[in-house]
Every structure is written in structure tokens, then in C-alpha cells.
Short mmCIF file of C-alpha atoms in Angstrom, two decimals:
data_model
loop_
_atom_site.label_atom_id
_atom_site.label_comp_id
_atom_site.label_asym_id
_atom_site.label_seq_id
_atom_site.Cartn_x
_atom_site.Cartn_y
_atom_site.Cartn_z
CA UNK A 429 -9.51 -8.00 34.75
CA UNK A 430 -5.91 -8.95 33.82
CA UNK A 431 -6.65 -12.60 34.59
CA UNK A 432 -9.66 -12.47 32.28
CA UNK A 433 -7.64 -10.88 29.47
CA UNK A 434 -4.85 -13.44 29.82
CA UNK A 435 -7.40 -16.17 29.17
CA UNK A 436 -8.94 -14.35 26.19
CA UNK A 437 -5.93 -13.58 23.95
CA UNK A 438 -7.85 -12.14 21.00
CA UNK A 439 -9.84 -9.76 23.20
CA UNK A 440 -6.59 -8.83 24.89
CA UNK A 441 -5.04 -7.83 21.56
CA UNK A 442 -8.12 -5.81 20.61
CA UNK A 443 -8.01 -3.91 23.90
CA UNK A 444 -4.29 -3.32 23.47
CA UNK A 445 -4.90 -1.93 19.98
CA UNK A 446 -7.62 0.37 21.31
CA UNK A 447 -5.38 1.65 24.11
CA UNK A 448 -2.51 2.35 21.71
CA UNK A 449 -4.66 5.04 20.03
CA UNK A 450 -3.34 4.02 16.64
CA UNK A 451 -4.16 6.50 13.86
CA UNK A 452 -6.02 4.38 11.29
CA UNK A 453 -5.33 4.99 7.63
CA UNK A 454 -6.73 1.56 6.85
CA UNK A 455 -10.29 0.33 6.51
CA UNK A 456 -12.94 0.24 7.87
CA UNK A 457 -13.80 3.59 6.39
CA UNK A 458 -15.71 4.85 9.42
CA UNK A 459 -12.27 5.24 11.10
CA UNK A 460 -13.07 4.09 14.62
CA UNK A 461 -16.54 5.60 14.41
CA UNK A 462 -15.49 9.13 13.43
CA UNK A 463 -17.80 8.96 10.42
CA UNK A 464 -20.84 8.24 12.61
CA UNK A 465 -23.09 10.89 14.10
CA UNK A 466 -22.96 11.00 17.90
CA UNK A 467 -26.61 9.99 18.16
CA UNK A 468 -26.08 6.76 16.26
CA UNK A 469 -22.89 5.91 18.14
CA UNK A 470 -24.79 6.39 21.38
CA UNK A 471 -27.60 4.11 20.19
CA UNK A 472 -25.14 1.37 19.25
CA UNK A 473 -23.18 1.60 22.51
CA UNK A 474 -26.29 1.55 24.66
CA UNK A 475 -27.97 -1.36 22.84
CA UNK A 476 -25.01 -3.41 21.61
CA UNK A 477 -25.89 -6.74 23.23
CA UNK A 478 -29.64 -6.33 22.91
CA UNK A 479 -29.52 -5.79 19.14
CA UNK A 480 -26.95 -8.54 18.62
CA UNK A 481 -29.72 -11.06 18.10
CA UNK A 482 -30.70 -13.76 15.65
CA UNK A 483 -33.11 -13.44 12.76
CA UNK A 484 -36.61 -13.18 14.16
CA UNK A 485 -39.91 -12.20 12.50
CA UNK A 486 -40.22 -9.20 14.80
CA UNK A 487 -37.36 -7.54 12.92
CA UNK A 488 -37.00 -9.21 9.51
CA UNK A 489 -35.27 -12.24 8.04
CA UNK A 490 -32.58 -12.29 5.36
CA UNK A 491 -33.90 -15.50 3.83
CA UNK A 492 -37.19 -13.80 2.97
CA UNK A 493 -37.03 -10.07 3.76
CA UNK A 494 -40.44 -8.45 3.79
CA UNK A 495 -40.16 -5.55 6.22
CA UNK A 496 -37.31 -3.39 7.52
CA UNK A 497 -34.46 -5.27 5.82
CA UNK A 498 -36.23 -5.21 2.47
CA UNK A 499 -36.90 -1.48 2.85
CA UNK A 500 -33.27 -0.82 3.75
CA UNK A 501 -31.95 -2.79 0.76
CA UNK A 502 -34.38 -0.95 -1.51
CA UNK A 503 -33.11 2.36 -0.15
CA UNK A 504 -29.54 1.28 -0.89
CA UNK A 505 -30.60 0.49 -4.45
CA UNK A 506 -32.17 3.92 -4.64
CA UNK A 507 -28.89 5.56 -3.57
CA UNK A 508 -27.03 3.85 -6.42
CA UNK A 509 -30.01 3.71 -8.84
CA UNK A 510 -29.75 -0.05 -9.33
CA UNK A 511 -32.47 -2.61 -10.01
CA UNK A 512 -31.83 -4.63 -6.85
CA UNK A 513 -29.21 -5.07 -4.16
CA UNK A 514 -28.39 -7.62 -1.50
CA UNK A 515 -26.67 -7.06 1.82
CA UNK A 516 -23.92 -9.68 2.06
CA UNK A 517 -22.20 -10.33 5.40
CA UNK A 518 -19.33 -12.47 4.15
CA UNK A 519 -17.47 -9.54 2.64
CA UNK A 520 -17.03 -8.95 -1.06
CA UNK A 521 -15.24 -12.30 -1.22
CA UNK A 522 -18.67 -13.96 -0.92
CA UNK A 523 -20.24 -11.42 -3.27
CA UNK A 524 -17.61 -12.25 -5.91
CA UNK A 525 -18.25 -15.98 -5.41
CA UNK A 526 -22.00 -15.45 -5.80
CA UNK A 527 -21.50 -13.37 -8.95
CA UNK A 528 -19.29 -15.91 -10.70
CA UNK A 529 -21.05 -19.10 -9.60
CA UNK A 530 -24.42 -17.66 -10.70
CA UNK A 531 -23.14 -16.50 -14.07
CA UNK A 532 -20.93 -19.22 -15.55
CA UNK A 533 -21.00 -23.00 -15.61
CA UNK A 534 -18.41 -25.70 -16.13
CA UNK A 535 -16.48 -25.20 -19.38
CA UNK A 536 -17.93 -21.71 -19.97
CA UNK A 537 -15.27 -19.18 -20.88
CA UNK A 538 -14.82 -16.20 -18.57
CA UNK A 539 -12.33 -13.36 -19.08
CA UNK A 540 -10.42 -12.41 -15.94
CA UNK A 541 -7.62 -9.88 -15.44
CA UNK A 542 -4.71 -11.79 -13.90
CA UNK A 543 -4.23 -9.07 -11.25
CA UNK A 544 -7.70 -9.66 -9.79
CA UNK A 545 -8.34 -10.34 -6.10
CA UNK A 546 -7.91 -13.94 -4.89
CA UNK A 547 -11.68 -14.22 -4.31
CA UNK A 548 -12.21 -14.00 -8.08
CA UNK A 549 -9.97 -17.03 -8.61
CA UNK A 550 -11.57 -19.02 -5.80
CA UNK A 551 -14.97 -18.23 -7.36
CA UNK A 552 -13.57 -19.45 -10.67
CA UNK A 553 -12.52 -22.75 -9.07
CA UNK A 554 -15.96 -23.20 -7.51
CA UNK A 555 -17.71 -22.53 -10.82
CA UNK A 556 -15.58 -24.86 -12.93
CA UNK A 557 -15.45 -22.32 -15.77
CA UNK A 558 -12.41 -21.99 -18.00
CA UNK A 559 -10.55 -18.69 -17.59
CA UNK A 560 -9.08 -16.57 -20.32
CA UNK A 561 -6.58 -14.39 -18.53
CA UNK A 562 -5.76 -10.89 -19.71
CA UNK A 563 -2.53 -9.45 -18.40
CA UNK A 564 -2.08 -5.84 -17.28
CA UNK A 565 0.71 -3.53 -18.30
CA UNK A 566 3.26 -2.76 -15.60
CA UNK A 567 4.45 0.51 -14.07
CA UNK A 568 8.19 -0.07 -13.63
CA UNK A 569 8.72 3.14 -11.68
CA UNK A 570 6.38 2.19 -8.84
CA UNK A 571 6.24 -1.58 -9.50
CA UNK A 572 2.45 -1.58 -9.75
CA UNK A 573 0.20 -3.41 -12.20
CA UNK A 574 -1.99 -1.11 -14.25
CA UNK A 575 -5.67 -1.73 -14.90
CA UNK A 576 -6.79 -3.66 -17.94
CA UNK A 577 -7.29 -1.65 -21.11
CA UNK A 578 -10.46 -1.79 -23.20
CA UNK A 579 -8.53 -2.96 -26.27
CA UNK A 580 -7.32 -6.11 -24.48
CA UNK A 581 -10.86 -7.00 -23.44
CA UNK A 582 -12.21 -6.39 -26.93
CA UNK A 583 -9.48 -8.47 -28.58
CA UNK A 584 -10.21 -11.50 -26.38
CA UNK A 585 -13.99 -11.23 -26.71
CA UNK A 586 -13.79 -10.94 -30.51
CA UNK A 587 -11.70 -14.13 -30.75
CA UNK A 588 -13.54 -16.32 -28.26
CA UNK A 589 -17.04 -17.47 -27.36
CA UNK A 590 -17.06 -15.67 -24.02
CA UNK A 591 -19.88 -15.95 -21.46
CA UNK A 592 -18.71 -13.32 -18.97
CA UNK A 593 -16.01 -10.78 -18.19
CA UNK A 594 -14.73 -9.67 -14.80
CA UNK A 595 -13.27 -6.19 -14.34
CA UNK A 596 -11.71 -4.75 -11.20
CA UNK A 597 -12.62 -1.07 -10.88
CA UNK A 598 -10.60 0.34 -9.22
CA UNK A 599 -7.56 -1.79 -8.50
CA UNK A 600 -6.26 -1.89 -4.94
CA UNK A 601 -3.83 0.87 -5.93
CA UNK A 602 -6.62 3.16 -7.16
CA UNK A 603 -6.35 2.66 -10.92
CA UNK A 604 -9.70 2.77 -12.71
CA UNK A 605 -10.78 1.03 -15.90
CA UNK A 606 -12.57 2.68 -18.83
CA UNK A 607 -15.68 1.14 -17.34
CA UNK A 608 -18.18 3.08 -19.46
CA UNK A 609 -16.59 1.95 -22.71
CA UNK A 610 -16.11 -1.65 -21.57
CA UNK A 611 -19.67 -1.91 -20.22
CA UNK A 612 -21.27 -0.48 -23.35
CA UNK A 613 -19.27 -2.79 -25.61
CA UNK A 614 -20.02 -5.96 -23.62
CA UNK A 615 -23.69 -5.07 -23.21
CA UNK A 616 -24.04 -4.78 -27.00
CA UNK A 617 -22.23 -8.10 -27.42
CA UNK A 618 -24.56 -9.75 -24.86
CA UNK A 619 -21.58 -10.69 -22.69
CA UNK A 620 -22.20 -10.47 -18.94
CA UNK A 621 -20.03 -7.94 -17.12
CA UNK A 622 -19.20 -8.46 -13.44
CA UNK A 623 -17.44 -5.50 -11.81
CA UNK A 624 -15.47 -5.94 -8.63
CA UNK A 625 -15.85 -2.40 -7.34
CA UNK A 626 -15.04 -3.36 -3.76
CA UNK A 627 -12.71 -0.39 -3.38
CA UNK A 628 -15.01 2.12 -5.08
CA UNK A 629 -18.30 2.19 -3.19
CA UNK A 630 -17.88 5.99 -2.86
CA UNK A 631 -17.52 6.66 -6.61
CA UNK A 632 -21.13 7.61 -7.34
CA UNK A 633 -21.31 10.49 -4.89
CA UNK A 634 -18.86 13.11 -6.15
CA UNK A 635 -17.51 14.06 -9.62
CA UNK A 636 -13.97 14.04 -8.17
CA UNK A 637 -14.12 10.24 -8.13
CA UNK A 638 -13.92 7.89 -11.14
CA UNK A 639 -17.10 6.72 -12.89
CA UNK A 640 -19.27 4.40 -10.82
CA UNK A 641 -20.15 1.11 -12.53
CA UNK A 642 -23.79 1.52 -11.53
CA UNK A 643 -23.94 4.49 -13.93
CA UNK A 644 -22.95 2.23 -16.86
CA UNK A 645 -24.55 -0.85 -18.50
CA UNK A 646 -22.45 -3.13 -16.24
CA UNK A 647 -24.66 -6.00 -15.08
CA UNK A 648 -23.44 -7.16 -11.65
CA UNK A 649 -21.48 -4.85 -9.33
CA UNK A 650 -19.81 -5.84 -6.07
CA UNK A 651 -18.99 -3.20 -3.43
CA UNK A 652 -17.40 -3.12 0.02
CA UNK A 653 -18.91 -0.16 1.87
CA UNK A 654 -16.82 -1.07 4.92
CA UNK A 655 -13.68 -0.12 2.99
CA UNK A 656 -14.43 3.49 2.07
CA UNK A 657 -17.83 4.28 3.61
CA UNK A 658 -19.61 3.74 6.93
CA UNK A 659 -20.30 0.02 7.18
CA UNK A 660 -18.70 -2.42 9.60
CA UNK A 661 -16.00 -4.85 8.50
CA UNK A 662 -17.28 -7.79 6.43
CA UNK A 663 -20.25 -5.84 5.03
CA UNK A 664 -20.73 -6.04 1.27
CA UNK A 665 -23.32 -5.00 -1.30
CA UNK A 666 -24.18 -7.07 -4.35
CA UNK A 667 -25.88 -4.87 -6.96
CA UNK A 668 -27.92 -6.05 -9.93
CA UNK A 669 -28.02 -3.19 -12.39
CA UNK A 670 -31.05 -2.35 -14.53
CA UNK A 671 -29.10 -3.55 -17.60
CA UNK A 672 -29.29 -7.16 -16.37
CA UNK A 673 -32.98 -7.18 -17.30
CA UNK A 674 -32.17 -6.70 -20.99
CA UNK A 675 -30.18 -9.83 -21.79
CA UNK A 676 -29.76 -11.71 -18.54
CA UNK A 677 -33.07 -11.54 -16.69
CA UNK A 678 -33.02 -15.34 -16.46
CA UNK A 679 -30.01 -15.04 -14.12
CA UNK A 680 -31.88 -13.02 -11.49
CA UNK A 681 -33.62 -15.96 -9.76
CA UNK A 682 -30.39 -17.98 -9.91
CA UNK A 683 -28.46 -15.12 -8.29
CA UNK A 684 -31.14 -14.91 -5.61
CA UNK A 685 -30.80 -18.64 -4.95
CA UNK A 686 -26.99 -18.42 -4.79
CA UNK A 687 -27.21 -15.51 -2.37
CA UNK A 688 -29.28 -17.71 -0.04
CA UNK A 689 -26.87 -20.62 -0.53
CA UNK A 690 -23.63 -18.76 0.24
CA UNK A 691 -24.63 -15.95 2.58
CA UNK A 692 -24.80 -16.93 6.23
CA UNK A 693 -28.18 -18.16 7.49
CA UNK A 694 -27.30 -16.36 10.74
CA UNK A 695 -26.28 -12.90 9.52
CA UNK A 696 -25.19 -10.35 12.09
CA UNK A 697 -27.76 -7.60 12.74
CA UNK A 698 -24.86 -5.30 13.65
CA UNK A 699 -23.56 -5.53 10.08
CA UNK A 700 -27.04 -4.95 8.67
CA UNK A 701 -27.40 -1.96 11.00
CA UNK A 702 -24.17 -0.46 9.66
CA UNK A 703 -25.37 -0.99 6.10
CA UNK A 704 -28.66 0.66 6.99
CA UNK A 705 -26.75 3.65 8.35
CA UNK A 706 -24.70 3.71 5.15
CA UNK A 707 -27.78 3.93 2.91
CA UNK A 708 -29.15 6.68 5.16
CA UNK A 709 -26.01 8.77 4.73
CA UNK A 710 -25.85 8.15 0.97
CA UNK A 711 -29.48 9.16 0.51
CA UNK A 712 -29.43 12.18 2.80
CA UNK A 713 -25.91 13.50 3.52
CA UNK A 714 -23.70 13.22 0.45
CA UNK A 715 -22.17 16.55 1.42
CA UNK A 716 -19.76 14.52 3.61
CA UNK A 717 -17.80 13.77 0.45
CA UNK A 718 -16.93 17.45 0.01
CA UNK A 719 -14.68 17.28 3.06
CA UNK A 720 -13.13 14.04 1.85
CA UNK A 721 -12.24 15.66 -1.47
CA UNK A 722 -10.75 18.69 0.30
CA UNK A 723 -8.66 16.52 2.64
CA UNK A 724 -7.48 14.38 -0.27
CA UNK A 725 -6.36 17.36 -2.33
CA UNK A 726 -4.64 18.86 0.72
CA UNK A 727 -2.75 15.62 1.42
CA UNK A 728 -1.56 15.24 -2.17
CA UNK A 729 -0.43 18.87 -2.32
CA UNK A 730 1.58 18.64 0.90
CA UNK A 731 3.24 15.33 0.01
CA UNK A 732 4.27 16.68 -3.39
CA UNK A 733 5.91 19.58 -1.56
CA UNK A 734 8.05 17.02 0.29
CA UNK A 735 8.95 15.09 -2.87
CA UNK A 736 6.61 14.94 -5.85
CA UNK A 737 8.30 11.80 -7.16
CA UNK A 738 7.22 9.59 -4.24
CA UNK A 739 3.45 9.75 -4.82
CA UNK A 740 1.80 7.44 -7.34
CA UNK A 741 -0.42 9.24 -9.92
CA UNK A 742 -3.53 7.07 -9.70
CA UNK A 743 -7.19 7.73 -10.56
CA UNK A 744 -8.90 7.35 -7.19
CA UNK A 745 -6.94 9.97 -5.30
CA UNK A 746 -8.34 8.86 -1.94
CA UNK A 747 -5.85 5.99 -2.13
CA UNK A 748 -2.51 7.64 -1.41
CA UNK A 749 0.30 5.39 -2.63
CA UNK A 750 3.83 6.36 -1.57
CA UNK A 751 7.10 4.85 -2.76
CA UNK A 752 10.43 5.66 -1.06
CA UNK A 753 12.48 3.25 -3.17
CA UNK A 754 14.64 6.13 -4.40
CA UNK A 755 15.89 6.41 -0.82
CA UNK A 756 16.41 2.65 -0.56
CA UNK A 757 13.46 2.12 1.80
CA UNK A 758 11.02 -0.72 1.15
CA UNK A 759 7.30 -0.43 1.73
CA UNK A 760 7.54 -3.01 4.52
CA UNK A 761 10.15 -0.93 6.35
CA UNK A 762 8.17 2.28 5.92
CA UNK A 763 5.07 0.65 7.40
CA UNK A 764 7.09 -0.56 10.38
CA UNK A 765 8.56 2.89 11.02
CA UNK A 766 5.15 4.55 10.82
CA UNK A 767 3.48 2.16 13.25
CA UNK A 768 6.35 1.87 15.75
CA UNK A 769 7.46 5.51 15.89
CA UNK A 770 4.30 7.43 14.95
CA UNK A 771 1.46 5.00 15.83
CA UNK A 772 0.17 5.27 12.26
CA UNK A 773 -1.32 2.16 10.65
CA UNK A 774 -1.31 2.12 6.86
CA UNK A 775 -3.82 0.18 4.80
CA UNK A 776 -1.18 -1.85 3.00
CA UNK A 777 2.52 -2.20 2.37
CA UNK A 778 4.21 -4.21 -0.33
CA UNK A 779 7.85 -4.60 -1.19
CA UNK A 780 8.00 -1.14 -2.75
CA UNK A 781 4.99 0.94 -1.64
CA UNK A 782 2.64 1.84 1.17
CA UNK A 783 -0.99 2.79 0.71
CA UNK A 784 -3.10 4.89 3.04
CA UNK A 785 -6.85 5.10 2.67
CA UNK A 786 -8.63 8.44 3.03
CA UNK A 787 -12.34 8.07 3.73
CA UNK A 788 -15.41 9.83 5.10
CA UNK A 789 -14.01 9.17 8.59
CA UNK A 790 -10.77 11.14 8.20
CA UNK A 791 -10.03 14.56 9.68
CA UNK A 792 -7.33 17.17 9.05
CA UNK A 793 -5.61 16.61 12.39
CA UNK A 794 -4.69 13.00 11.64
CA UNK A 795 -3.77 13.76 8.02
CA UNK A 796 -1.40 16.56 9.07
CA UNK A 797 0.26 14.21 11.55
CA UNK A 798 0.81 11.68 8.76
CA UNK A 799 2.26 14.30 6.41
CA UNK A 800 4.68 15.48 9.11
CA UNK A 801 5.73 11.87 9.72
CA UNK A 802 6.55 11.39 6.02
CA UNK A 803 8.44 14.70 6.01
CA UNK A 804 10.56 13.58 8.97
CA UNK A 805 11.24 10.14 7.49
CA UNK A 806 12.36 11.57 4.14
CA UNK A 807 14.59 14.06 5.96
CA UNK A 808 16.18 11.31 8.05
CA UNK A 809 16.73 9.16 4.96
CA UNK A 810 18.53 12.05 3.28
CA UNK A 811 20.62 12.64 6.40
CA UNK A 812 21.46 8.94 6.70
CA UNK A 813 19.97 8.48 10.17
CA UNK A 814 17.58 5.79 8.85
CA UNK A 815 19.49 2.83 7.46
CA UNK A 816 17.44 0.77 4.96
CA UNK A 817 18.07 -2.97 5.07
CA UNK A 818 18.67 -3.20 1.30
CA UNK A 819 15.68 -5.50 0.70
CA UNK A 820 14.71 -3.83 -2.55
CA UNK A 821 18.21 -4.36 -3.95
CA UNK A 822 17.54 -8.11 -3.87
CA UNK A 823 14.33 -7.80 -5.91
CA UNK A 824 14.10 -4.94 -8.39
CA UNK A 825 10.65 -5.84 -9.67
CA UNK A 826 7.93 -8.46 -9.29
CA UNK A 827 8.17 -11.74 -11.22
CA UNK A 828 6.49 -12.22 -14.58
CA UNK A 829 3.07 -13.87 -14.69
CA UNK A 830 3.25 -17.68 -14.87
CA UNK A 831 1.64 -19.68 -17.66
CA UNK A 832 -1.55 -21.69 -17.08
CA UNK A 833 -1.00 -25.40 -17.78
CA UNK A 834 -4.37 -26.82 -16.66
CA UNK A 835 -7.61 -25.25 -15.46
CA UNK A 836 -7.65 -23.97 -11.86
CA UNK A 837 -10.49 -26.35 -10.96
CA UNK A 838 -8.67 -29.35 -12.45
CA UNK A 839 -5.57 -28.48 -10.44
CA UNK A 840 -7.62 -27.95 -7.30
CA UNK A 841 -9.31 -31.38 -7.44
CA UNK A 842 -6.22 -33.28 -8.60
CA UNK A 843 -4.04 -35.49 -6.43
CA UNK A 844 -1.27 -33.36 -4.96
CA UNK A 845 2.04 -33.72 -3.18
CA UNK A 846 4.17 -31.43 -1.07
CA UNK A 847 7.70 -30.52 -2.12
CA UNK A 848 10.27 -27.88 -1.12
CA UNK A 849 9.64 -24.56 -2.85
CA UNK A 850 13.18 -24.46 -4.23
CA UNK A 851 12.50 -27.81 -5.94
CA UNK A 852 9.12 -26.82 -7.38
CA UNK A 853 10.35 -25.12 -10.56
CA UNK A 854 8.45 -26.44 -13.57
CA UNK A 855 5.77 -28.05 -11.41
CA UNK A 856 2.06 -27.09 -11.45
CA UNK A 857 0.85 -25.24 -8.38
CA UNK A 858 -2.10 -26.64 -6.43
CA UNK A 859 -2.35 -23.64 -4.10
CA UNK A 860 -3.42 -20.00 -4.29
CA UNK A 861 -0.36 -18.13 -3.02
CA UNK A 862 -0.64 -14.44 -2.23
CA UNK A 863 0.82 -11.66 -0.18
CA UNK A 864 -2.13 -10.28 1.75
CA UNK A 865 -2.85 -7.46 1.38
CA UNK A 866 -3.24 -6.74 -1.51
CA UNK A 867 -4.44 -10.29 -2.17
CA UNK A 868 -3.42 -10.56 -5.82
CA UNK A 869 -2.18 -14.15 -6.27
CA UNK A 870 1.44 -14.83 -7.05
CA UNK A 871 0.29 -18.30 -8.09
CA UNK A 872 -3.07 -19.95 -8.59
CA UNK A 873 -3.84 -23.66 -9.03
CA UNK A 874 -2.95 -24.77 -12.53
CA UNK A 875 -0.06 -22.34 -13.10
CA UNK A 876 3.53 -23.40 -13.69
CA UNK A 877 6.02 -22.38 -11.00
CA UNK A 878 9.05 -20.55 -12.41
CA UNK A 879 12.43 -20.02 -10.75
CA UNK A 880 11.70 -16.31 -10.58
CA UNK A 881 8.47 -16.98 -8.69
CA UNK A 882 10.00 -19.58 -6.36
CA UNK A 883 12.85 -17.20 -5.47
CA UNK A 884 10.40 -14.37 -4.88
CA UNK A 885 8.15 -16.44 -2.60
CA UNK A 886 11.15 -17.56 -0.54
CA UNK A 887 12.35 -13.95 -0.29
CA UNK A 888 8.92 -12.79 0.93
CA UNK A 889 8.87 -15.61 3.51
CA UNK A 890 12.32 -14.59 4.76
CA UNK A 891 11.10 -11.01 5.13
CA UNK A 892 8.30 -12.24 7.37
CA UNK A 893 5.62 -10.77 5.17
CA UNK A 894 2.00 -11.83 4.96
CA UNK A 895 2.27 -14.80 2.60
CA UNK A 896 -0.96 -16.79 2.60
CA UNK A 897 -2.11 -19.97 0.90
CA UNK A 898 0.96 -22.15 1.47
CA UNK A 899 -0.10 -24.96 3.78
CA UNK A 900 3.41 -25.81 5.03
CA UNK A 901 5.11 -22.45 5.07
CA UNK A 902 7.17 -23.38 8.14
CA UNK A 903 9.08 -26.03 6.19
CA UNK A 904 9.14 -23.91 3.01
CA UNK A 905 7.08 -26.48 1.10
CA UNK A 906 4.35 -26.03 -1.48
CA UNK A 907 1.65 -28.36 -2.79
CA UNK A 908 1.90 -29.19 -6.49
CA UNK A 909 -0.18 -31.34 -8.81
CA UNK A 910 1.03 -34.94 -8.71
CA UNK A 911 1.37 -35.82 -12.38
#
């Protein structure tokens, strides 16, 4: 067995992770199967390899669903009361690409919040559309971008011939938009609204949560039920709302074609099975959200008793954001302490914060263990037994947004060259550079690199964080447009 594992390094790591009994406060939302009924877990375990098959007429085919898959997708639409939905197995990254490519063409103007997920910007590059960026306000206490306000959207739409608008609802940090107001306004203006609701697939099923986009005139809604619900990783839902039939019915066949173009022609039945289970739970057992709400309120209450200043006051309370900067501890350090000492894996850490995700798969036992861990860490910080490495003294806040010099697509297809990051100031980036998670780009193709941004990227690299998008990170070089 050991010889086999030594020759299969990825499987070896997965087995090691399983044996560690890590407490998952990250997605997938089923939390190692805790959200699944025993009967369904037994079915999956017993038939794993048999049901891991290709598309065959005996079951149904994604390219032309007529039987069980069509019924399941229709039932998912019923749960959310949408006109139509597609099961997408490339994650919400592919759903965002489909939404943008289907909706805007080269030179069309599309409004995009600059703190959107990187998949929005890659979809923008693929479409060739021209972005109009709107910039969020900033929370200086927690160093978190806020969501985009209705007034900023309205101002841009009134001044420009806009074809579409993208809204993230909620942000990674659980901040919602005034989605009802934005959707109603854009629908009246005949401007297409795409909502990246990847982190809010649970919204529709309890009044404790923010408004679900499917309950508004929003036209296209993207969700990731693997993040907060029952589906397996990489499962996504692409919803077409009833409102799309009013002004944009002509887009429906194009969206259908783009779905077939970008979704895999060999989709995994295991992912479809998990989506089928998700629709079943949403149509028949929404009472599971009562426990989630209770656990969420309990967690917030107990953390505030430790220190009410360390918890971020967001809108989707199931995303618990903690900031121990007042004690000198960075989010990266806090994540490392939690996983090494307590075997707790958080959903995300950034320079200042950590985020844990509470879902339908969480139970009181694990939540209490997490709360006790935070209590101990805060106590040790006060006593001086934990020594922060002073990272957050080097960077007090994130850099300002860069200016866009040329379109992202133009930068992407241009001739490029590679230069040291510390010599790139004033140059035009040809790469999408992010820390992942959360996946909000520091730079996108077409933006001008500032000294503040170059210094920040180099600092993140030195910290060993999850910088992605730089082709030659080892030599600290970045690709820029060769002008």
C-alpha cells in the first residue's frame, strides 16, 4: 500500500488529509458528507465506480437532455422559481464565462465592479467587450472592499450606452448588494443584469439570508451550490430568470449554444448526482436551514463575547470574518495556527482576516471547538505567548486600484515581454495577478502597474502566499505589454 501511495503523490496527499481529521470550515458545503442523509451516502459509496460512467442514452445526455437530467434541472428551476437552469460542471468560473460571452460582443460596454472574481475578467477578455469599471468603497478597519452601491451603477448607466452590468452578490466576505433596486432599475432600462451569486446559493431558503437574485428581475444568475449547499466541488448552476423573456429572449438560444460550447462534453455523473441531491433537499427539506441559522447566531454571539471588535459586520452572517490585527496577528498567521495546532481549516485567509464558512453541513460540536480555539489564541496574544511576525506593520492597507490604459483583450493579445517586478512600474500588465483565495485580481491585463502594487506583490511573494497568474514567479518577473 505504501509503495502504491509513493507512486501516486496526489492520492497520497488526499489520504493524508482524510487521516488528519481536519475540521473543515471551508467549502464544499456538505462538509465531508455531513449534510448528506445516510441512505444517500451509502448509495454513493456502494456504487461509486459503477455510476462514474460516460454519457449514455440509458441515463441521459447533457448535450440534449430529454429524460432524468432534464427532469432534475427542471426541479432545480422549480426550487428557485426560475425560467430555466443548466447544470455546469466547470464551476462558476465557466458559468461566468458563458454569461458574459453570450451577452456582450466586441466593443460592447459592460459595467463591472473592480472587486469581482477573476473569472469575470477572463470572461471579459474572451468576449472582447470594453469594461467600465466601478470601484467599491473600502472598509479601513477590516481592510475589506465593500459591495457596489446602487448610485454608482446608476451614474455609469445614465452616462454611457451600456449593454450589460455584472454584480457580485454577495462578495466573498459576505457583503450583499441592493440587488432588488439594481435589478428593477436595469430591467426598466433594458440593460442586461448578470449576477455572480456563487457564494449565495442558499439565500432563497430562509429570511435570515440576504435577498436572492432569483426573486428580483435580474436576468442571468450564477450559483455555486458546492460552496454553501450539498453539491460536489466544481458543480455550478446557471439560471435564466423569467425576466430574461421580456427584453432578452433572443439571448436564450445563444446562451444554450454557449453552454454546449464551454461545458465539458464528458461531464461527470457524480457531479450531476450531487446537484440532483441538492435540488431534492431544496424542494423537500428546507428545514435544514433552521439549524444553520441557529448555529450561525450562536457562533457570532460567542465570538463577540471574546472580543466584539474582531468580527466583521457583514450581511451574509454564515461567512464569519475575523480580524486579529489589533493584536498584531495577520490572517495568514492565524490560519497557520488554526491548522497546525487545532486541525481547523479555514475557508480563506488574507493579509488581515480569516473567513470560515458555516453551511448546512456544520454541527455544534465543531463550531464550539473553533470558538474555543479563537478564545485560546486571543488569550495567548494578550499574554504575549504568541509572537506575531509583524507582517501587517509592513503593509497597513491594500494598494489603490490601478488605472486601465488599454482594454484587457488588447493587452492579452498584444506582444509581451518579461521584466523584473521591481522594474515594472509604469508598464502595462499582460497578466491577471491575484491572491487566491479570494481571487480578486490585484492586476488585470491592460492596467498600469504602480510602485504600490509592485511592492505589495513582492511582499505577498515573500510571505509565501497564494499568488497566482505570474508566469515566472520564481524569478520575480512579470509579463508586460511590449509597447
